[in-house]
Coordinates of C-alpha atoms (C1' of nucleotides) in Angstrom, one line a residue:
Chain A
M1 CA 81.0 65.2 129.9
Q2 CA 80.0 61.8 128.5
H3 CA 83.5 60.2 127.7
A4 CA 85.9 62.8 129.8
I5 CA 89.5 61.3 128.2
A6 CA 92.5 62.6 129.7
I7 CA 95.0 64.0 127.9
G8 CA 97.2 62.1 127.2
K9 CA 94.5 59.8 126.1
V10 CA 93.3 62.0 123.5
S11 CA 97.3 62.4 122.5
A12 CA 97.8 58.4 122.2
A13 CA 94.1 58.7 120.3
T14 CA 94.5 61.4 117.8
G15 CA 99.0 62.0 117.3
V16 CA 98.9 65.1 118.4
K17 CA 101.8 65.3 121.0
V18 CA 100.2 66.2 125.3
P19 CA 102.6 69.6 124.8
T20 CA 101.2 70.3 121.6
I21 CA 97.6 70.1 122.8
R22 CA 97.7 72.4 125.3
Y23 CA 99.7 75.5 123.1
Y24 CA 96.7 74.6 120.6
E25 CA 94.5 75.7 123.9
Q26 CA 96.9 78.4 124.4
I27 CA 96.1 79.6 121.4
G28 CA 92.8 79.6 121.0
L29 CA 92.5 77.0 118.6
L30 CA 91.1 74.0 120.9
P31 CA 88.6 75.4 123.2
P32 CA 89.7 75.2 126.6
P33 CA 88.1 71.8 128.1
P34 CA 85.9 71.0 131.5
R35 CA 88.8 70.7 134.2
T36 CA 88.2 67.9 137.0
E37 CA 88.4 68.1 140.8
G38 CA 91.9 67.5 140.7
N39 CA 92.3 70.9 137.6
R40 CA 92.6 68.0 134.5
R41 CA 91.8 68.7 131.2
T42 CA 88.8 66.8 130.9
Y43 CA 88.5 66.0 126.3
D44 CA 85.2 64.4 124.3
R45 CA 85.0 63.0 121.2
K46 CA 84.1 65.8 119.8
D47 CA 87.7 67.2 120.9
A48 CA 89.3 64.6 119.8
E49 CA 88.0 63.9 116.3
R50 CA 88.8 68.4 116.2
L51 CA 92.5 67.1 116.7
T52 CA 92.3 64.5 114.0
F53 CA 91.5 68.0 111.8
I54 CA 94.4 69.9 112.8
R55 CA 96.7 67.4 112.8
H56 CA 96.0 66.4 109.5
S57 CA 95.3 70.1 108.1
R58 CA 99.4 70.8 109.8
E59 CA 100.5 67.6 107.8
L60 CA 98.8 68.2 104.6
G61 CA 101.3 72.2 105.1
F62 CA 98.5 74.5 106.2
E63 CA 98.8 77.3 108.6
I64 CA 97.5 78.0 111.7
D65 CA 95.5 80.6 110.5
Q66 CA 94.3 78.9 107.7
I67 CA 93.2 75.9 109.8
R68 CA 91.3 78.3 112.2
T69 CA 89.2 79.3 109.3
L70 CA 88.5 76.0 108.1
L71 CA 88.3 75.4 111.6
S72 CA 85.1 77.8 111.5
L73 CA 83.4 76.8 108.3
Q74 CA 83.3 73.5 109.3
D75 CA 81.4 75.1 112.9
R76 CA 78.5 76.5 110.7
P77 CA 78.4 74.0 107.3
D78 CA 75.3 76.2 106.2
Q79 CA 77.9 78.3 104.6
S80 CA 79.0 78.6 101.1
C81 CA 82.1 76.6 100.9
G82 CA 84.7 78.8 99.0
E83 CA 87.2 80.3 101.2
A84 CA 87.8 76.2 101.9
D85 CA 88.1 75.9 98.1
V86 CA 90.2 78.7 97.9
I87 CA 92.6 77.9 100.5
A88 CA 92.9 74.5 99.4
K89 CA 93.7 75.5 95.8
A90 CA 96.6 77.9 96.8
R91 CA 98.3 75.4 99.3
L92 CA 97.7 72.7 95.6
A93 CA 99.5 75.8 93.8
E94 CA 102.9 76.0 96.4
V95 CA 102.9 72.6 96.7
K96 CA 103.2 72.1 93.2
E97 CA 105.6 74.9 93.0
K98 CA 107.5 73.4 96.1
I99 CA 107.9 70.2 94.4
A100 CA 108.8 71.5 90.8
S101 CA 111.9 73.2 93.2
L102 CA 112.4 70.2 94.4
L103 CA 112.9 68.4 91.6
A104 CA 115.8 71.1 90.7
L105 CA 117.4 71.4 93.1
E106 CA 117.7 66.9 93.2
A107 CA 119.1 66.9 89.8
E108 CA 121.2 69.1 91.1
L109 CA 122.3 67.3 94.1
E110 CA 122.8 64.5 91.7
R111 CA 124.9 66.3 89.9
M112 CA 127.1 67.1 93.5
V113 CA 127.4 63.9 94.4
E114 CA 128.1 61.9 90.8
G115 CA 131.1 64.6 89.9
C116 CA 132.5 63.4 93.3
S117 CA 135.8 62.0 92.4
H118 CA 136.0 60.7 95.9
G119 CA 139.4 62.0 96.5
R120 CA 141.0 65.8 97.6
V121 CA 139.2 68.6 98.6
E122 CA 140.5 70.3 96.2
T123 CA 138.9 68.8 92.9
C124 CA 135.4 68.2 94.5
Q125 CA 132.6 68.8 92.2
V126 CA 130.1 69.2 95.8
I127 CA 132.9 71.5 97.1
E128 CA 133.6 73.6 92.9
I129 CA 129.6 73.6 92.8
L130 CA 128.9 75.2 96.1
A131 CA 131.6 77.9 95.6
D132 CA 130.6 78.9 91.5
H133 CA 127.1 79.5 91.3
G134 CA 127.9 79.9 87.9
K135 CA 128.2 76.3 87.3
C136 CA 125.0 75.6 88.4
R137 CA 122.1 75.0 86.4
H138 CA 119.0 76.1 88.6
H139 CA 118.3 79.7 89.8
Q140 CA 114.5 79.9 91.6
H141 CA 114.1 78.3 94.6
E142 CA 113.7 78.9 98.4
Q143 CA 114.3 75.9 101.5
Chain B
M1 CA 141.8 95.3 102.0
Q2 CA 141.8 95.8 98.4
H3 CA 138.4 96.5 97.0
A4 CA 136.3 97.7 100.7
I5 CA 133.0 96.5 99.9
A6 CA 130.3 98.4 102.4
I7 CA 127.8 95.6 103.7
G8 CA 125.4 96.9 100.9
K9 CA 127.7 96.4 97.8
V10 CA 128.1 93.4 99.3
S11 CA 124.4 91.7 100.1
A12 CA 123.3 93.1 96.5
A13 CA 126.2 91.6 95.3
T14 CA 125.9 88.4 96.5
G15 CA 121.7 88.8 97.1
V16 CA 122.0 88.2 100.5
K17 CA 120.3 91.1 102.9
V18 CA 121.9 93.1 105.1
P19 CA 120.4 92.0 108.0
T20 CA 121.7 88.5 107.3
I21 CA 125.3 89.0 107.3
R22 CA 125.5 90.5 110.2
Y23 CA 124.0 87.7 112.0
Y24 CA 125.7 85.3 109.3
E25 CA 128.8 86.9 111.7
Q26 CA 127.1 86.8 114.7
I27 CA 126.9 82.9 114.8
G28 CA 130.7 82.6 112.9
L29 CA 129.7 81.7 109.6
L30 CA 131.3 84.8 108.6
P31 CA 134.9 85.6 109.9
P32 CA 134.6 90.0 112.1
P33 CA 135.8 91.8 108.8
P34 CA 137.7 95.0 109.7
R35 CA 136.1 98.5 110.1
T36 CA 136.4 101.9 108.2
E37 CA 137.1 104.5 111.2
G38 CA 133.7 105.4 110.6
N39 CA 132.7 101.6 112.4
R40 CA 131.8 100.3 108.6
R41 CA 132.1 96.9 108.1
T42 CA 134.2 96.3 105.0
Y43 CA 134.1 93.2 103.2
D44 CA 136.6 92.3 100.2
R45 CA 136.0 89.4 97.2
K46 CA 137.0 86.2 99.0
D47 CA 134.0 87.3 101.7
A48 CA 131.6 88.1 98.5
E49 CA 132.7 84.5 97.7
R50 CA 132.2 83.1 101.0
L51 CA 128.8 84.1 101.2
T52 CA 127.8 83.1 97.9
F53 CA 128.6 79.6 99.0
I54 CA 126.9 79.8 102.0
R55 CA 123.6 81.7 100.0
H56 CA 123.4 78.9 97.3
S57 CA 124.2 76.0 100.1
R58 CA 120.7 77.4 101.7
E59 CA 118.8 77.0 98.8
L60 CA 120.0 73.8 98.0
G61 CA 118.5 73.0 101.8
F62 CA 122.2 72.3 104.4
E63 CA 121.6 73.3 107.3
I64 CA 124.0 75.9 108.8
D65 CA 126.1 73.2 111.0
Q66 CA 126.7 71.2 107.7
I67 CA 127.4 74.8 105.9
R68 CA 129.6 74.8 108.6
T69 CA 131.1 72.3 108.2
L70 CA 131.1 72.2 104.2
L71 CA 133.2 75.8 104.4
S72 CA 135.5 74.1 106.5
L73 CA 136.4 71.7 104.7
Q74 CA 136.9 74.2 101.3
D75 CA 138.9 76.0 103.9
R76 CA 141.9 72.8 103.5
P77 CA 141.6 71.6 100.0
D78 CA 144.5 68.5 100.7
Q79 CA 142.1 67.4 103.5
S80 CA 139.9 64.1 101.5
C81 CA 136.1 65.8 100.1
G82 CA 134.4 61.9 102.0
E83 CA 132.5 64.4 104.2
A84 CA 131.3 67.2 101.8
D85 CA 130.3 63.3 99.6
V86 CA 128.0 62.5 103.4
I87 CA 126.3 65.5 103.6
A88 CA 125.3 65.8 100.2
K89 CA 124.3 62.1 99.5
A90 CA 122.7 62.4 103.2
R91 CA 120.6 66.0 101.7
L92 CA 119.8 64.3 98.1
A93 CA 118.0 61.5 100.3
E94 CA 115.9 64.0 102.2
V95 CA 114.8 65.6 99.1
K96 CA 114.1 62.8 97.2
E97 CA 111.3 61.6 100.8
K98 CA 110.2 65.0 100.3
I99 CA 109.1 65.4 96.6
A100 CA 107.6 62.0 97.6
S101 CA 105.9 63.3 100.8
L102 CA 105.0 66.2 98.4
L103 CA 103.3 63.8 96.1
A104 CA 101.6 62.4 98.0
L105 CA 99.8 65.5 99.2
E106 CA 99.6 67.4 96.0
A107 CA 97.1 64.1 95.1
E108 CA 95.7 64.5 98.2
L109 CA 95.0 68.4 97.8
E110 CA 94.2 68.0 94.2
R111 CA 91.1 64.9 95.4
M112 CA 90.2 67.2 97.6
V113 CA 89.9 70.1 95.4
E114 CA 88.2 68.4 92.7
G115 CA 85.4 66.8 94.4
C116 CA 84.4 70.6 96.3
S117 CA 80.8 71.1 94.5
H118 CA 81.2 74.5 95.3
G119 CA 77.7 74.5 97.5
R120 CA 77.6 74.2 101.0
V121 CA 80.1 73.2 104.3
E122 CA 78.2 70.4 104.9
T123 CA 78.1 68.4 101.6
C124 CA 82.3 69.8 100.8
Q125 CA 84.3 67.5 100.3
V126 CA 87.8 69.6 101.2
I127 CA 86.6 69.6 104.7
E128 CA 84.6 66.3 105.1
I129 CA 88.6 65.4 103.8
L130 CA 90.4 67.2 106.5
A131 CA 87.5 65.8 109.0
D132 CA 88.0 62.1 108.6
H133 CA 91.3 60.3 108.1
G134 CA 89.7 57.2 107.2
K135 CA 88.9 58.6 103.9
C136 CA 92.0 59.7 102.8
R137 CA 94.8 57.4 101.3
H138 CA 98.7 58.7 102.1
H139 CA 99.2 58.7 106.0
Q140 CA 102.9 59.4 106.2
H141 CA 105.0 62.7 105.8
E142 CA 105.6 66.2 107.1
Q143 CA 105.7 69.6 106.2
Chain C
dC1 C1' 101.0 53.0 152.1
dT2 C1' 104.6 53.6 148.5
dA3 C1' 106.0 53.9 143.7
dC4 C1' 105.6 55.5 139.4
dA5 C1' 103.4 57.5 136.3
dT6 C1' 100.7 61.4 134.3
dC7 C1' 99.3 65.8 135.2
dC8 C1' 100.1 71.2 136.2
dT9 C1' 102.4 75.4 135.1
dC10 C1' 105.6 78.7 133.8
dC11 C1' 109.2 80.0 131.4
dA12 C1' 112.8 78.6 127.9
dG13 C1' 114.9 77.1 123.7
dT14 C1' 114.7 75.7 118.7
dG15 C1' 116.9 77.5 113.6
dA16 C1' 117.7 81.0 110.6
dC17 C1' 116.6 84.4 110.1
dT18 C1' 112.9 89.7 110.8
dA19 C1' 111.8 93.9 112.0
dT20 C1' 112.3 98.0 115.0
dA21 C1' 114.4 101.6 117.8
dG22 C1' 117.5 104.5 118.2
dG23 C1' 120.8 107.1 117.0
dA24 C1' 125.6 107.7 114.2
dG25 C1' 127.9 108.8 109.5
dC26 C1' 128.6 109.8 105.0
dA27 C1' 127.4 112.0 100.1
dA28 C1' 125.3 115.4 96.9
dG29 C1' 122.5 119.4 96.3
dA30 C1' 121.2 124.2 97.2
Chain D
dT1 C1' 128.1 125.0 104.8
dC2 C1' 123.8 123.4 106.0
dT3 C1' 120.3 119.4 104.8
dT4 C1' 118.4 116.3 102.9
dG5 C1' 118.4 111.4 102.7
dC6 C1' 120.1 107.2 102.3
dT7 C1' 123.1 103.9 104.9
dC8 C1' 125.6 102.3 108.5
dC9 C1' 125.7 101.0 113.6
dT10 C1' 123.4 98.1 118.5
dA11 C1' 120.3 95.5 121.0
dT12 C1' 116.7 93.7 121.5
dA13 C1' 112.5 91.6 120.6
dG14 C1' 109.1 88.8 117.1
dT15 C1' 108.2 85.3 113.5
dC16 C1' 106.3 79.9 113.3
dA17 C1' 104.6 76.7 115.4
dC18 C1' 106.4 74.1 118.7
dT19 C1' 109.4 71.3 122.1
dG20 C1' 112.0 71.2 126.5
dG21 C1' 112.5 71.3 131.3
dA22 C1' 112.3 72.2 136.6
dG23 C1' 109.4 72.0 140.0
dG24 C1' 105.5 70.7 141.9
dA25 C1' 100.5 68.3 142.7
dT26 C1' 97.5 63.8 141.4
dG27 C1' 96.0 60.0 140.5
dT28 C1' 96.5 54.6 140.4
dA29 C1' 97.7 49.8 141.0
dG30 C1' 100.1 46.4 143.7

DNA sequence: CTACATCCTCCAGTGACTATAGGAGCAAGA
DNA sequence: TCTTGCTCCTATAGTCACTGGAGGATGTAG
């Protein structure tokens, strides 16, 4: 309760939007903070750090449930960090896969765009390639 | 009505799941097909082609609204394909950006995983880097 | 005292599906 | 003919991680 920070301040400090902070409290990712007499949430430095941790984890693409695990690990520093390692490695594998699929996708889009004659739709490679999957090289990727 | 294909068959043929086909009909991406006496949807070759077009577009990451535009262009082949080109180019730019951000992300995850001493959480780079944003190189990317 | 910013709760909406409940239709084997 | 089991139907709710709006209370600067 040393530094009673308002939700807007903590939002500005951490880069997490105000409704998102309330949402994180709602789903139990952030503990419910004490309130002022006027019922306003008051945060301290530790909460801000936790939010930074969450935001950074989200930026790295971790899911909320994974962040929950990561946070609980952080709370008990004497434990083995094996679980954190497993989560990070899994995410790394996902990212590598996604990069590969996006590179294939990039190649196909390049081909489409380059093939566009800027004429009628009839002769347009963009529409043509979308319509006929046989005309395309890549096959396996999502998003 | 030549080839009256059941929804399950068209699903298997195009790789679009049955509930997804019904969903596409609901949002007006696929026209409501004729029904049998027993109220079952019957598709033809043209519908299957349209579904293939949609699936391929989704695989390339186009949004439903963009696909709507792309489909309407396909329906009127005498029009200019400039719009299709714009959509494809925009998607290509997105993909390039995403690749760049994922490469940065990959680098950071590599650093985390390599830095893990497989000991206590106290000394774990994974948790450390997540907690302290200052320890990290990258700053701007989403997902 | 008066604006105005910030905060509160509650509820609904986003995109693109996916799942479930509860029932009807239909083809093939016993 | 009956039954088994598959496919199909509708309608509704759930997913993920937020985001937005309504309608009202509180706090602060001039």
